[in-house]
Amino acid sequence: MAQVPVSGRAGLDSLARAGFEVAAVREIAGVLHAVIVVDDRTEGLLRRQGLRVAPAPGFAAALAADTFKVYRSFDKPGVGIRATLQAWTAADTIFHLDSIGNSIEGRPILAVKIGNGSDSPSRPNVLFMATHHAREWVSTEMAMKLLRWIADSLPRSLLGARDIWVIPVENPDGYQYTFTASRLWRKNRRPNADGSFGVDPNRNYPAFWGLDNAGSSPTPGSEVYRGAGPASEPETQAIVSFHAAHPPVLAVSYHTFSGLVLHPYGFRAGELAPDLTLFQALAGTDLQPAVRDSVPFSSLTYYHPGPGWNLYPTNGEYTEWAYRAHGTITFTPELTSGCCTPDSGLYYHFVFPDDSALVERVFRDNLPFAVSVIAAAGNLETAQGASGLTPAGPRFESLWPESRLSLAAATPQPLSLSVKTATGSTVTRSAQGDSLWRGTIRNSWRTDLRTDTARALRADGLGVAAELLTLAGAEDTDVGWTGWARTPAAAAGSWAWTTSATDTLTSPVTSIAGRSRIWLHFWTRHSGTTFAPQQRGIVQFSPDGGTTWSDVAVFVGDGSSWYPVRVDLPAAAGATGARVRFVSQGFAWSVDVVGFASDSTAAFQSVPLVGDAQVSENPVRGNQVVIAWPLGMQAALVGIYTYTGRRLVAATVTPPNNEYVWDLTGGGRPVVNGAYIVVVDVDGRRFLRRLFVTRP
Ligand code: 0X9
Ligand code: ZN
């Protein structure tokens, strides 16, 4: 253990990014010092970076005695974890204690079943686990309190309908070692070939094992060493065998700290699980969180929910493995957000105070989520989160440039997708086998449509259809947007919008009259950190042209690859003054392919072709051409396309206007000579015109 001076959060974050585990922060003579775990090699690394490294006093003495008020080691006679579980089991037949395997040093990996002693296929298994990471003591206490609470207080009807298991210490050797030798030990106690100790138990599972060196390390001395092979560790093997014998429908793996509820996927930024809406229903969203953080002086008021890569990428991790191998709906709560008391300057990370009232708070904050997980095992389709959310049904999750269709897992893969292009023709895309991502209640069928100008999609035979009503992404033709810069690093087309400052990107006003079941479609990426959640991105919607705005989505943490977002907007139905804005609070954020969409098959109903749009000149020789049509009751949608179907213009014109002026100088990118198609949709009627441009 060593301490180094740091300058505020930025210094802490850069230590974390350099791979150091910051265990605590102390104020010494007015200067913040990070207490970090070091060995000789990493200490040399710090010194080379010019940091003043000193040994951290005070921790070692408190440990060996094992005389904490709340915390107890695994082995401590009478009151340790092993002794407590044995005593509870001896005293009450509701507990069934079993060892599911042995650690490297021969400690039992203890699993407690509550309620029914036998397993029944009619009762879904639910698993709660803690302390893969030795130093994360609050997670063991969380599991112990939950075990006691389920036995004493879970409604008997629910208890009788589930097989509930609790494994309070997955890594007993490491946990014991944190009481006897090194408070901030993380890994198990494997003697490695190079003389170092320990494999990270949460990098040793067989799914995505060793996928890359960002999500785990091949170096034995590393804090995230993945081990010599998948499931090389006996502790991992015990969990793997347990799952084979009792596959859980849902499982929660408690860790500390950060104030997060993570769920798959985490192996690569931007990867979304097919069961995303189920994960979101239980973990909540930033607007409807499931777990509050009521610990005094916490840096957050609730736990941020999100995919694992919001924190950082991991591979060989437990929740990803159980989800892949058994379809288990898994979560990683990172208990408590860390605490900063203004008077003492104490900022704790892994070393949560030895204070029974504070630990009880952590438990109470996390109990509603745990109960929602137990309840959800009865029927995942209708699972209800602690915040009231339920999973969404089959639907399109994105339309373009990649279509993602979420389907009930039981549904046969669609044989084809009808794609209506911008010029109004319909083409059929057939299924490609590798585009199907299998989940537990939903599959996600992904199709790359980059080459098509898709504007509406229909999953043939499934009654699922959606239509892009507007579309913009910083292209030359996307006029009326204000704020942010544009970048050629786009999700589609030539440009995307981007910022890293505190500023707002605002759309022009559009009318989405005549359509219901409206949602917002966009692709995003961001490189924030969950350790600084005040840096965030907020999406807001206005139905009235920008007079009133409400938050519809919040983005926090890392997500450094493009991924699609769907935000349902019930308030947008019929709005004639629809606007969206992206409010960045110092967040490194990009968005692209932004549009209002509608879940409707209307786009596939044939629109009666009424006649020609009027044009001021054809062939066009000047700089501008005026396009006009009979005045309608509702807004007109004007589209201008090249003959190959690329859209150059998408404009909404509201009555009493009934003309659009096309500027062929294109703000520096002049329209090239050739043939174009003008499409005007108004009041369910369509006006077409072929235009020839022959400018000198
Ligand atoms: O790194 C870990 O294993 C967990 N964090 S901790 O600080 N407790 O060590 C996070 C695991 C998150 N899960 C995924 N990213 N999938
Ligand atoms: Zn952990």
XYZ file of C-alpha atoms in Angstrom, residues 16-694:
679
model
C -7.492 4.694 -12.368
C -6.949 4.864 -16.128
C -3.294 3.962 -15.643
C -4.541 0.756 -14.039
C -4.076 1.603 -10.369
C -6.729 0.720 -7.837
C -7.439 3.771 -5.722
C -8.528 2.410 -2.366
C -9.109 5.590 -0.429
C -8.294 9.236 -0.472
C -6.959 11.084 2.557
C -6.276 14.708 3.118
C -2.808 15.274 4.552
C -1.836 18.857 5.347
C -4.480 20.138 2.956
C -3.304 17.952 0.064
C -5.337 15.013 -1.232
C -3.423 11.723 -1.249
C -4.628 8.614 -3.033
C -4.036 5.358 -1.208
C -3.271 2.774 -3.858
C -2.233 -0.821 -4.100
C 1.314 -1.113 -5.430
C 4.035 -3.667 -5.820
C 7.705 -2.960 -6.530
C 7.144 -2.780 -10.267
C 4.134 -0.452 -10.207
C 5.767 1.680 -7.526
C 8.685 2.204 -9.917
C 6.190 3.171 -12.613
C 4.662 5.826 -10.366
C 8.064 7.233 -9.420
C 9.028 7.454 -13.085
C 5.880 9.557 -13.587
C 7.320 11.937 -11.005
C 4.868 11.124 -8.205
C 6.002 11.192 -4.587
C 5.172 7.713 -3.345
C 5.080 7.032 0.409
C 3.901 4.007 2.390
C 0.330 4.437 3.687
C 0.277 4.079 7.482
C -2.591 2.990 9.700
C -4.263 0.179 7.787
C -2.169 -2.817 8.799
C -2.642 -2.390 12.564
C -6.461 -2.443 12.496
C -6.574 -5.578 10.418
C -4.944 -8.532 12.123
C -7.154 -8.303 15.217
C -10.331 -8.898 13.169
C -12.272 -6.841 15.723
C -14.464 -4.708 13.527
C -17.981 -3.763 14.608
C -19.616 -4.862 11.349
C -17.092 -6.782 9.300
C -15.858 -10.295 10.093
C -13.428 -12.551 8.341
C -14.376 -15.872 6.808
C -12.528 -17.997 9.376
C -13.089 -16.076 12.625
C -14.359 -18.540 15.251
C -17.914 -17.976 16.458
C -18.777 -14.895 14.418
C -16.972 -15.284 11.090
C -18.916 -15.856 7.888
C -18.489 -19.629 7.990
C -19.440 -19.874 11.693
C -22.431 -17.545 11.255
C -23.830 -19.551 8.359
C -23.366 -22.770 10.345
C -25.088 -21.248 13.381
C -28.055 -19.936 11.371
C -28.478 -23.317 9.698
C -28.335 -25.157 13.029
C -30.922 -22.803 14.519
C -33.492 -22.708 11.723
C -34.594 -25.319 9.207
C -35.352 -22.579 6.684
C -31.599 -22.501 5.855
C -29.825 -25.226 3.879
C -26.048 -24.851 3.858
C -23.868 -26.535 1.309
C -20.333 -26.269 -0.003
C -20.243 -26.058 -3.790
C -16.473 -26.525 -4.036
C -13.183 -25.616 -2.413
C -10.869 -22.653 -2.860
C -7.163 -22.994 -3.647
C -6.352 -22.896 0.073
C -9.130 -25.408 0.791
C -11.864 -23.142 2.155
C -15.430 -24.177 1.296
C -17.373 -22.020 -1.135
C -20.583 -21.847 0.809
C -24.022 -21.639 -0.756
C -27.157 -21.200 1.326
C -30.570 -22.137 0.032
C -33.531 -20.535 1.750
C -36.924 -22.209 2.073
C -37.392 -25.488 0.267
C -34.587 -27.949 0.872
C -35.075 -29.682 -2.450
C -34.866 -28.308 -5.962
C -37.969 -28.272 -8.063
C -38.219 -27.506 -11.772
C -41.454 -25.676 -10.991
C -39.559 -23.183 -8.841
C -37.200 -20.872 -10.768
C -33.687 -20.500 -9.298
C -32.573 -17.040 -8.220
C -28.961 -16.499 -7.131
C -27.353 -13.730 -5.092
C -23.561 -13.755 -4.887
C -20.960 -11.513 -3.335
C -17.276 -10.917 -2.955
C -15.609 -12.115 -6.077
C -13.239 -9.325 -5.069
C -11.694 -9.849 -1.671
C -11.663 -6.249 -0.425
C -15.312 -5.512 -1.252
C -16.510 -6.222 2.274
C -19.820 -4.353 2.022
C -20.918 -6.807 -0.658
C -20.529 -9.745 1.760
C -22.524 -7.860 4.390
C -25.174 -7.072 1.769
C -25.480 -10.798 0.974
C -25.616 -11.768 4.680
C -28.317 -9.194 5.446
C -30.280 -10.230 2.371
C -30.059 -13.885 3.386
C -31.436 -13.062 6.835
C -34.135 -10.753 5.426
C -35.375 -13.311 2.889
C -35.646 -15.922 5.651
C -37.413 -13.562 8.065
C -39.446 -11.222 5.877
C -39.900 -12.272 2.249
C -43.621 -12.964 1.717
C -44.067 -16.710 2.201
C -46.017 -17.093 -1.040
C -43.034 -15.743 -2.968
C -40.493 -17.743 -0.964
C -42.495 -20.913 -1.602
C -42.485 -20.283 -5.352
C -38.721 -19.823 -5.782
C -35.465 -21.669 -5.192
C -33.353 -18.849 -3.739
C -29.609 -19.231 -3.223
C -27.044 -16.952 -1.624
C -23.256 -17.303 -1.949
C -21.896 -14.590 0.371
C -18.180 -15.121 -0.396
C -17.168 -16.363 -3.829
C -13.490 -15.795 -3.066
C -12.912 -16.915 0.551
C -9.085 -17.054 0.376
C -8.787 -13.496 -0.874
C -11.424 -12.315 1.589
C -9.584 -13.917 4.524
C -6.315 -12.397 3.298
C -7.831 -8.893 3.434
C -8.361 -9.409 7.193
C -5.003 -10.981 7.945
C -2.520 -9.373 5.579
C -3.645 -6.781 3.080
C -6.918 -4.849 3.371
C -7.019 -3.993 -0.336
C -6.290 -7.398 -1.834
C -8.619 -8.034 -4.812
C -7.857 -11.397 -6.424
C -7.873 -14.977 -5.217
C -4.648 -16.469 -3.756
C -3.390 -18.514 -6.711
C 0.430 -18.752 -6.661
C 1.305 -17.707 -10.215
C 4.219 -19.065 -12.241
C 6.113 -15.764 -12.066
C 6.026 -15.653 -8.257
C 3.121 -13.210 -8.048
C -0.211 -14.145 -6.473
C -3.775 -14.131 -7.601
C -6.175 -14.407 -10.517
C -9.029 -11.912 -10.815
C -12.067 -14.154 -10.175
C -14.191 -11.803 -12.270
C -11.995 -12.240 -15.367
C -11.699 -16.041 -15.246
C -15.123 -17.138 -16.574
C -15.262 -18.907 -19.951
C -17.390 -16.357 -21.877
C -15.301 -13.866 -23.905
C -12.298 -15.057 -21.846
C -9.150 -13.250 -22.974
C -11.031 -11.501 -25.799
C -8.606 -8.594 -25.577
C -6.139 -7.078 -23.150
C -8.337 -4.096 -22.338
C -11.017 -6.138 -20.575
C -8.540 -8.355 -18.693
C -4.795 -8.833 -18.481
C -2.496 -11.718 -19.473
C 0.061 -10.488 -16.894
C -0.041 -12.489 -13.626
C 0.861 -9.486 -11.451
C -2.015 -7.418 -12.822
C -5.091 -6.678 -10.690
C -7.219 -7.977 -13.588
C -5.154 -11.083 -14.441
C -7.467 -13.500 -16.243
C -5.637 -16.695 -15.219
C -3.878 -19.372 -17.240
C -7.060 -20.479 -18.999
C -10.862 -20.152 -18.925
C -12.192 -21.341 -15.537
C -8.649 -22.244 -14.455
C -9.519 -21.397 -10.827
C -11.331 -23.799 -8.485
C -13.535 -20.939 -7.258
C -14.698 -20.324 -10.847
C -15.208 -24.054 -11.396
C -17.426 -24.212 -8.323
C -19.675 -21.463 -9.688
C -19.706 -23.051 -13.162
C -20.790 -26.441 -11.732
C -23.369 -24.790 -9.512
C -24.950 -23.145 -12.583
C -24.996 -26.445 -14.470
C -26.883 -28.068 -11.583
C -29.146 -25.105 -10.697
C -29.270 -22.700 -13.669
C -30.562 -19.392 -12.271
C -33.226 -17.452 -14.134
C -31.838 -14.307 -12.570
C -28.631 -13.625 -10.641
C -27.110 -10.665 -8.864
C -23.345 -10.409 -8.302
C -22.634 -7.753 -5.678
C -19.459 -5.666 -5.842
C -18.346 -2.338 -4.458
C -18.108 0.584 -5.226
C -19.344 3.314 -7.628
C -23.120 3.433 -7.348
C -23.972 1.455 -10.475
C -26.305 -1.312 -11.552
C -24.483 -2.863 -14.500
C -25.853 -5.512 -16.816
C -24.597 -7.319 -19.932
C -22.964 -6.594 -22.194
C -19.632 -5.271 -20.998
C -17.126 -6.996 -23.266
C -17.048 -4.281 -25.932
C -18.243 -0.674 -25.960
C -21.548 -0.186 -27.749
C -22.709 -3.845 -27.621
C -26.335 -4.068 -26.534
C -27.909 -7.292 -25.271
C -31.021 -8.607 -27.051
C -32.824 -8.425 -23.678
C -31.953 -4.762 -23.194
C -35.471 -3.676 -22.293
C -35.708 -6.393 -19.627
C -32.359 -5.300 -18.149
C -33.596 -1.720 -18.181
C -36.926 -2.616 -16.596
C -35.152 -4.142 -13.580
C -32.042 -1.947 -13.301
C -34.041 1.172 -14.191
C -32.920 4.146 -16.222
C -31.331 7.408 -15.173
C -34.766 9.003 -15.381
C -36.426 6.168 -13.448
C -33.673 4.603 -11.340
C -34.277 1.405 -9.356
C -31.722 1.888 -6.573
C -31.360 5.052 -4.535
C -28.194 6.006 -2.708
C -29.169 7.417 0.664
C -25.782 7.046 2.374
C -24.953 10.471 3.866
C -22.488 12.503 1.822
C -22.630 10.058 -1.104
C -21.636 11.581 -4.369
C -24.867 10.362 -6.039
C -28.551 10.174 -5.162
C -29.148 6.959 -7.120
C -27.178 4.136 -8.757
C -26.615 4.740 -12.469
C -27.935 1.768 -14.451
C -26.330 0.709 -17.710
C -24.408 -1.852 -19.750
C -21.100 -2.966 -18.237
C -18.993 -0.961 -20.706
C -20.393 2.230 -19.195
C -17.776 1.551 -16.481
C -15.048 -0.068 -18.591
C -14.837 -3.171 -20.790
C -14.412 -6.555 -19.093
C -14.017 -10.075 -20.432
C -14.236 -13.417 -18.653
C -16.666 -11.677 -16.304
C -19.358 -13.525 -14.327
C -22.549 -11.772 -15.501
C -21.576 -12.053 -19.177
C -20.779 -15.723 -18.787
C -24.022 -16.632 -16.968
C -26.045 -14.652 -19.516
C -24.324 -16.349 -22.448
C -24.093 -19.845 -21.007
C -27.445 -20.115 -19.224
C -29.508 -17.146 -20.384
C -29.406 -15.915 -16.783
C -30.560 -12.318 -16.449
C -27.622 -10.936 -14.472
C -26.694 -7.725 -12.713
C -23.611 -6.246 -11.083
C -24.579 -3.685 -8.459
C -21.541 -1.615 -7.478
C -22.644 -0.797 -3.958
C -22.389 2.831 -2.795
C -21.144 5.736 -4.813
C -18.315 6.632 -2.474
C -18.510 9.281 0.133
C -16.959 12.565 0.855
C -17.501 14.120 4.246
C -16.912 17.853 3.971
C -15.339 18.152 7.433
C -12.829 15.314 7.407
C -12.063 15.328 3.717
C -12.389 11.547 3.851
C -13.293 10.032 0.526
C -13.776 6.307 0.777
C -13.792 3.849 -2.056
C -13.376 0.201 -1.118
C -12.958 0.981 2.582
C -16.546 1.640 3.611
C -16.874 2.771 7.248
C -17.191 0.077 9.921
C -20.553 1.537 10.904
C -23.601 -0.694 11.238
C -26.098 2.088 10.515
C -24.315 2.992 7.275
C -24.054 -0.626 6.138
C -27.747 -1.078 6.958
C -28.509 1.921 4.725
C -26.687 0.304 1.843
C -28.747 -2.831 2.413
C -32.072 -0.937 2.597
C -31.233 1.038 -0.549
C -30.597 -2.189 -2.445
C -33.410 -4.316 -1.036
C -36.238 -3.229 -3.411
C -34.080 -4.156 -6.405
C -33.277 -7.581 -4.911
C -36.966 -8.247 -4.229
C -37.892 -7.182 -7.775
C -35.373 -9.727 -9.070
C -36.927 -12.506 -6.965
C -40.399 -11.541 -8.165
C -39.342 -11.264 -11.829
C -38.278 -14.904 -11.963
C -41.954 -15.888 -12.188
C -42.398 -14.295 -15.602
C -39.650 -12.326 -17.315
C -42.014 -10.940 -19.957
C -44.002 -9.079 -17.315
C -41.116 -8.358 -14.931
C -41.607 -5.127 -13.044
C -38.648 -3.111 -11.833
C -38.399 -1.383 -8.464
C -39.000 1.854 -10.367
C -42.121 0.530 -12.097
C -40.653 -0.091 -15.571
C -41.580 -3.214 -17.533
C -39.850 -4.680 -20.605
C -40.986 -3.497 -24.030
C -42.498 -5.931 -26.504
C -41.121 -6.881 -29.919
C -40.265 -3.789 -31.967
C -37.641 -2.023 -34.033
C -34.808 -0.708 -31.870
C -33.171 1.116 -34.765
C -34.005 1.626 -38.412
C -30.947 2.958 -40.201
C -28.091 2.579 -41.158
C -28.507 -0.717 -39.347
C -31.924 -2.089 -38.575
C -32.293 -3.814 -35.225
C -35.452 -5.752 -34.711
C -36.235 -7.092 -31.262
C -38.322 -10.273 -31.471
C -39.811 -12.647 -28.939
C -37.252 -15.454 -28.569
C -39.918 -17.985 -29.535
C -40.663 -16.224 -32.841
C -39.059 -17.805 -35.870
C -36.479 -15.512 -37.395
C -38.247 -13.373 -39.997
C -37.674 -14.621 -43.495
C -37.626 -11.143 -44.895
C -37.789 -7.504 -44.148
C -39.618 -5.109 -46.466
C -37.711 -1.904 -46.832
C -39.366 1.151 -48.256
C -36.765 3.457 -49.730
C -36.767 7.204 -49.824
C -38.104 7.273 -53.378
C -41.076 5.164 -52.378
C -40.148 1.810 -53.859
C -40.205 -1.299 -51.684
C -37.368 -3.827 -51.689
C -37.025 -7.053 -49.760
C -34.041 -7.913 -47.587
C -33.728 -11.552 -46.686
C -32.404 -12.782 -43.367
C -28.741 -13.477 -42.814
C -28.096 -16.104 -40.192
C -25.251 -14.370 -38.424
C -27.333 -11.282 -37.802
C -29.421 -12.942 -35.126
C -28.345 -12.256 -31.530
C -29.983 -14.676 -29.152
C -31.259 -13.480 -25.807
C -33.470 -14.925 -23.115
C -36.844 -13.389 -23.831
C -35.915 -11.538 -27.035
C -33.678 -12.080 -30.011
C -32.196 -9.160 -31.865
C -32.102 -9.384 -35.637
C -29.615 -6.944 -37.117
C -29.457 -5.981 -40.775
C -27.049 -3.544 -42.363
C -29.023 -1.182 -44.605
C -26.228 1.310 -45.254
C -26.579 0.929 -48.984
C -30.335 1.586 -49.015
C -32.045 4.862 -48.332
C -34.440 3.051 -46.012
C -37.236 5.152 -44.584
C -39.680 2.493 -43.431
C -39.297 -1.142 -42.461
C -41.700 -3.995 -42.010
C -40.901 -7.419 -40.574
C -42.901 -9.550 -42.956
C -45.535 -11.675 -41.355
C -44.906 -10.349 -37.831
C -47.020 -7.206 -37.806
C -44.081 -5.077 -36.710
C -43.345 -1.985 -38.767
C -41.782 1.412 -38.252
C -41.185 4.534 -40.249
C -38.565 7.282 -40.059
C -40.515 10.538 -40.251
C -37.516 12.842 -40.201
C -33.805 12.215 -40.408
C -30.801 14.448 -39.840
C -27.140 13.943 -39.100
C -25.045 17.063 -39.725
C -25.117 16.526 -43.497
C -25.056 19.546 -45.819
C -28.782 19.240 -46.347
C -29.608 19.252 -42.622
C -30.470 22.886 -42.191
C -31.898 24.554 -39.118
C -29.883 22.732 -36.454
C -27.911 24.905 -34.038
C -25.037 24.270 -31.629
C -22.199 21.693 -31.556
C -19.560 21.129 -34.226
C -19.593 18.501 -36.938
C -17.134 15.673 -37.380
C -16.427 13.324 -40.290
C -16.338 10.432 -37.764
C -19.963 9.611 -38.577
C -22.285 6.679 -37.909
C -23.753 7.203 -41.383
C -23.345 9.687 -44.204
C -20.421 12.096 -44.204
C -20.849 13.891 -40.894
C -22.034 13.597 -37.289
C -22.576 16.239 -34.614
C -20.100 16.350 -31.760
C -19.117 18.287 -28.653
C -17.004 17.953 -25.558
C -18.123 21.190 -23.966
C -21.194 22.351 -22.083
C -23.454 23.256 -24.971
C -26.677 22.238 -26.656
C -27.574 20.901 -30.086
C -31.123 21.947 -31.013
C -33.255 20.691 -33.881
C -35.518 22.828 -36.033
C -39.261 22.509 -35.481
C -40.962 19.661 -37.309
C -44.526 18.557 -37.545
C -45.305 14.943 -36.867
C -49.012 15.377 -37.264
C -50.896 12.358 -38.514
C -48.683 9.772 -36.803
C -48.949 8.130 -33.385
C -46.613 5.846 -31.351
C -43.761 8.262 -31.914
C -40.199 7.522 -30.856
C -36.862 9.220 -31.199
C -34.252 7.396 -33.245
C -30.540 8.179 -33.079
C -27.057 6.713 -32.836
C -24.646 7.936 -30.225
C -21.244 7.540 -28.703
C -19.607 9.161 -25.712
C -16.468 8.898 -23.669
C -17.432 9.983 -20.186
C -16.669 8.210 -16.934
C -19.048 6.820 -14.335
C -16.656 8.277 -11.737
C -17.699 11.756 -12.875
C -21.434 11.322 -13.534
C -21.998 15.060 -13.359
C -20.517 15.014 -16.866
C -23.590 13.773 -18.648
C -25.711 14.125 -21.749
C -29.409 14.882 -21.498
C -31.893 14.475 -24.346
C -34.942 16.714 -24.189
C -38.149 16.886 -26.200
C -40.475 19.805 -26.809
C -43.949 19.361 -28.323
C -44.545 23.108 -28.622
C -41.739 24.468 -30.732
C -39.329 24.926 -27.819
C -41.481 26.661 -25.193
C -41.441 23.707 -22.820
C -38.862 20.923 -22.650
C -38.776 17.668 -20.755
C -35.949 15.176 -20.180
C -36.456 11.975 -22.159
C -33.054 10.259 -21.800
C -29.775 10.666 -19.909
C -26.310 9.378 -20.855
C -23.504 8.798 -18.358
C -20.124 7.080 -18.510
C -18.225 5.473 -21.321
C -19.676 4.281 -24.612
C -16.916 4.869 -27.081
C -18.442 3.021 -30.086
C -21.572 4.021 -31.983
C -24.755 2.388 -30.743
C -28.443 2.972 -31.476
C -30.887 4.508 -29.043
C -34.645 4.343 -29.050
C -36.598 6.734 -26.820
C -40.370 6.400 -26.760
C -42.154 9.769 -26.853
C -45.819 9.371 -25.964
C -46.053 13.158 -25.612
C -45.081 13.618 -29.254
C -48.188 12.105 -30.835
C -49.725 14.645 -33.151
C -47.297 17.417 -32.155
C -46.929 20.093 -34.821
C -44.081 21.802 -32.993
C -41.833 18.805 -32.261
C -38.239 19.596 -31.398
C -35.416 17.691 -29.801
C -32.235 18.931 -28.177
C -29.065 17.311 -26.849
C -27.783 19.066 -23.733
C -24.150 18.272 -23.003
C -22.832 18.983 -19.521
C -19.109 18.816 -20.242
C -19.719 15.441 -21.895
C -17.627 14.155 -24.835
C -20.610 13.233 -26.981
C -21.545 12.598 -30.614
C -24.926 11.954 -32.195
C -25.975 11.061 -35.717
C -28.976 9.779 -37.689
C -31.451 11.642 -35.494
C -35.089 11.377 -36.426
C -38.620 11.010 -35.233
C -39.979 7.571 -36.000
C -43.351 5.956 -35.677
C -44.410 2.376 -35.042
C -46.871 2.121 -37.844
C -47.532 0.360 -41.067
C -48.939 3.549 -42.593
C -45.826 4.050 -44.692
C -46.652 0.866 -46.558
C -50.161 1.918 -47.424
C -50.079 3.291 -50.931
C -50.291 7.039 -51.009
C -52.535 8.204 -53.836
C -50.485 9.974 -56.444
C -52.376 13.136 -57.139
C -50.312 14.860 -59.743
C -47.371 17.044 -60.450
C -45.682 19.423 -58.088
C -45.256 22.778 -59.759
C -41.741 24.078 -60.384
C -40.626 27.542 -61.412
C -38.166 26.267 -64.006
C -37.446 22.885 -65.645
C -34.754 22.249 -66.769
C -33.225 24.359 -64.042
C -30.530 26.782 -65.140
C -30.523 29.288 -62.270
C -29.373 29.146 -58.627
C -32.795 28.499 -57.175
C -35.949 26.682 -58.118
C -39.331 27.160 -56.424
C -41.406 24.008 -55.831
C -45.124 24.490 -55.112
C -48.215 22.353 -54.452
C -51.877 22.863 -53.526
C -52.159 24.189 -49.971
C -53.019 21.404 -47.515
C -54.517 21.313 -44.030
C -51.412 19.767 -42.476
C -47.673 20.202 -42.918
C -46.181 19.048 -46.207
C -43.083 16.861 -46.358
C -40.764 17.784 -49.228
C -38.112 15.308 -50.360
C -35.629 15.753 -53.198
C -33.700 12.678 -54.312
C -31.052 11.801 -56.842
C -31.972 9.177 -59.409
C -30.070 6.570 -57.397
C -32.260 7.371 -54.400
C -29.927 9.475 -52.249
C -31.909 12.096 -50.408
C -30.623 15.647 -50.757
C -33.449 17.522 -49.081
C -35.984 16.703 -46.388
C -38.077 19.662 -45.360
C -41.318 20.211 -43.512
C -43.417 23.133 -44.711
C -46.333 24.203 -42.536
C -49.451 25.955 -43.801
C -50.098 28.674 -44.846
C -46.862 28.107 -46.809
C -47.124 25.803 -49.788
C -43.802 26.247 -51.502
C -40.179 25.318 -50.977
C -37.172 27.114 -52.427
C -34.367 24.736 -53.373
C -31.001 26.484 -53.280
C -28.801 24.740 -55.848
C -25.638 26.506 -54.707
C -25.910 24.183 -51.674
C -23.872 26.425 -49.342
C -20.549 25.632 -51.026
C -21.547 22.170 -52.261
C -23.428 22.965 -55.493
C -25.968 20.503 -56.853
C -24.441 18.736 -59.867
C -26.218 18.643 -63.205
C -28.481 15.680 -63.739
C -31.951 14.331 -63.029
C -33.708 14.591 -59.648
C -37.029 13.528 -58.187
C -39.171 15.845 -56.092
C -41.699 14.189 -53.751
C -44.255 16.261 -51.803
C -46.527 14.471 -49.324
C -49.414 16.515 -47.998
C -52.637 15.389 -46.292
C -52.078 11.789 -47.381
C -51.633 12.740 -51.027
C -48.452 12.733 -53.041
C -47.189 15.123 -55.708
C -44.192 14.130 -57.827
C -41.973 15.935 -60.268
C -38.930 14.993 -62.283
C -36.427 17.862 -62.386
C -33.476 18.286 -64.718
C -30.609 20.488 -63.654
C -28.472 21.850 -66.485
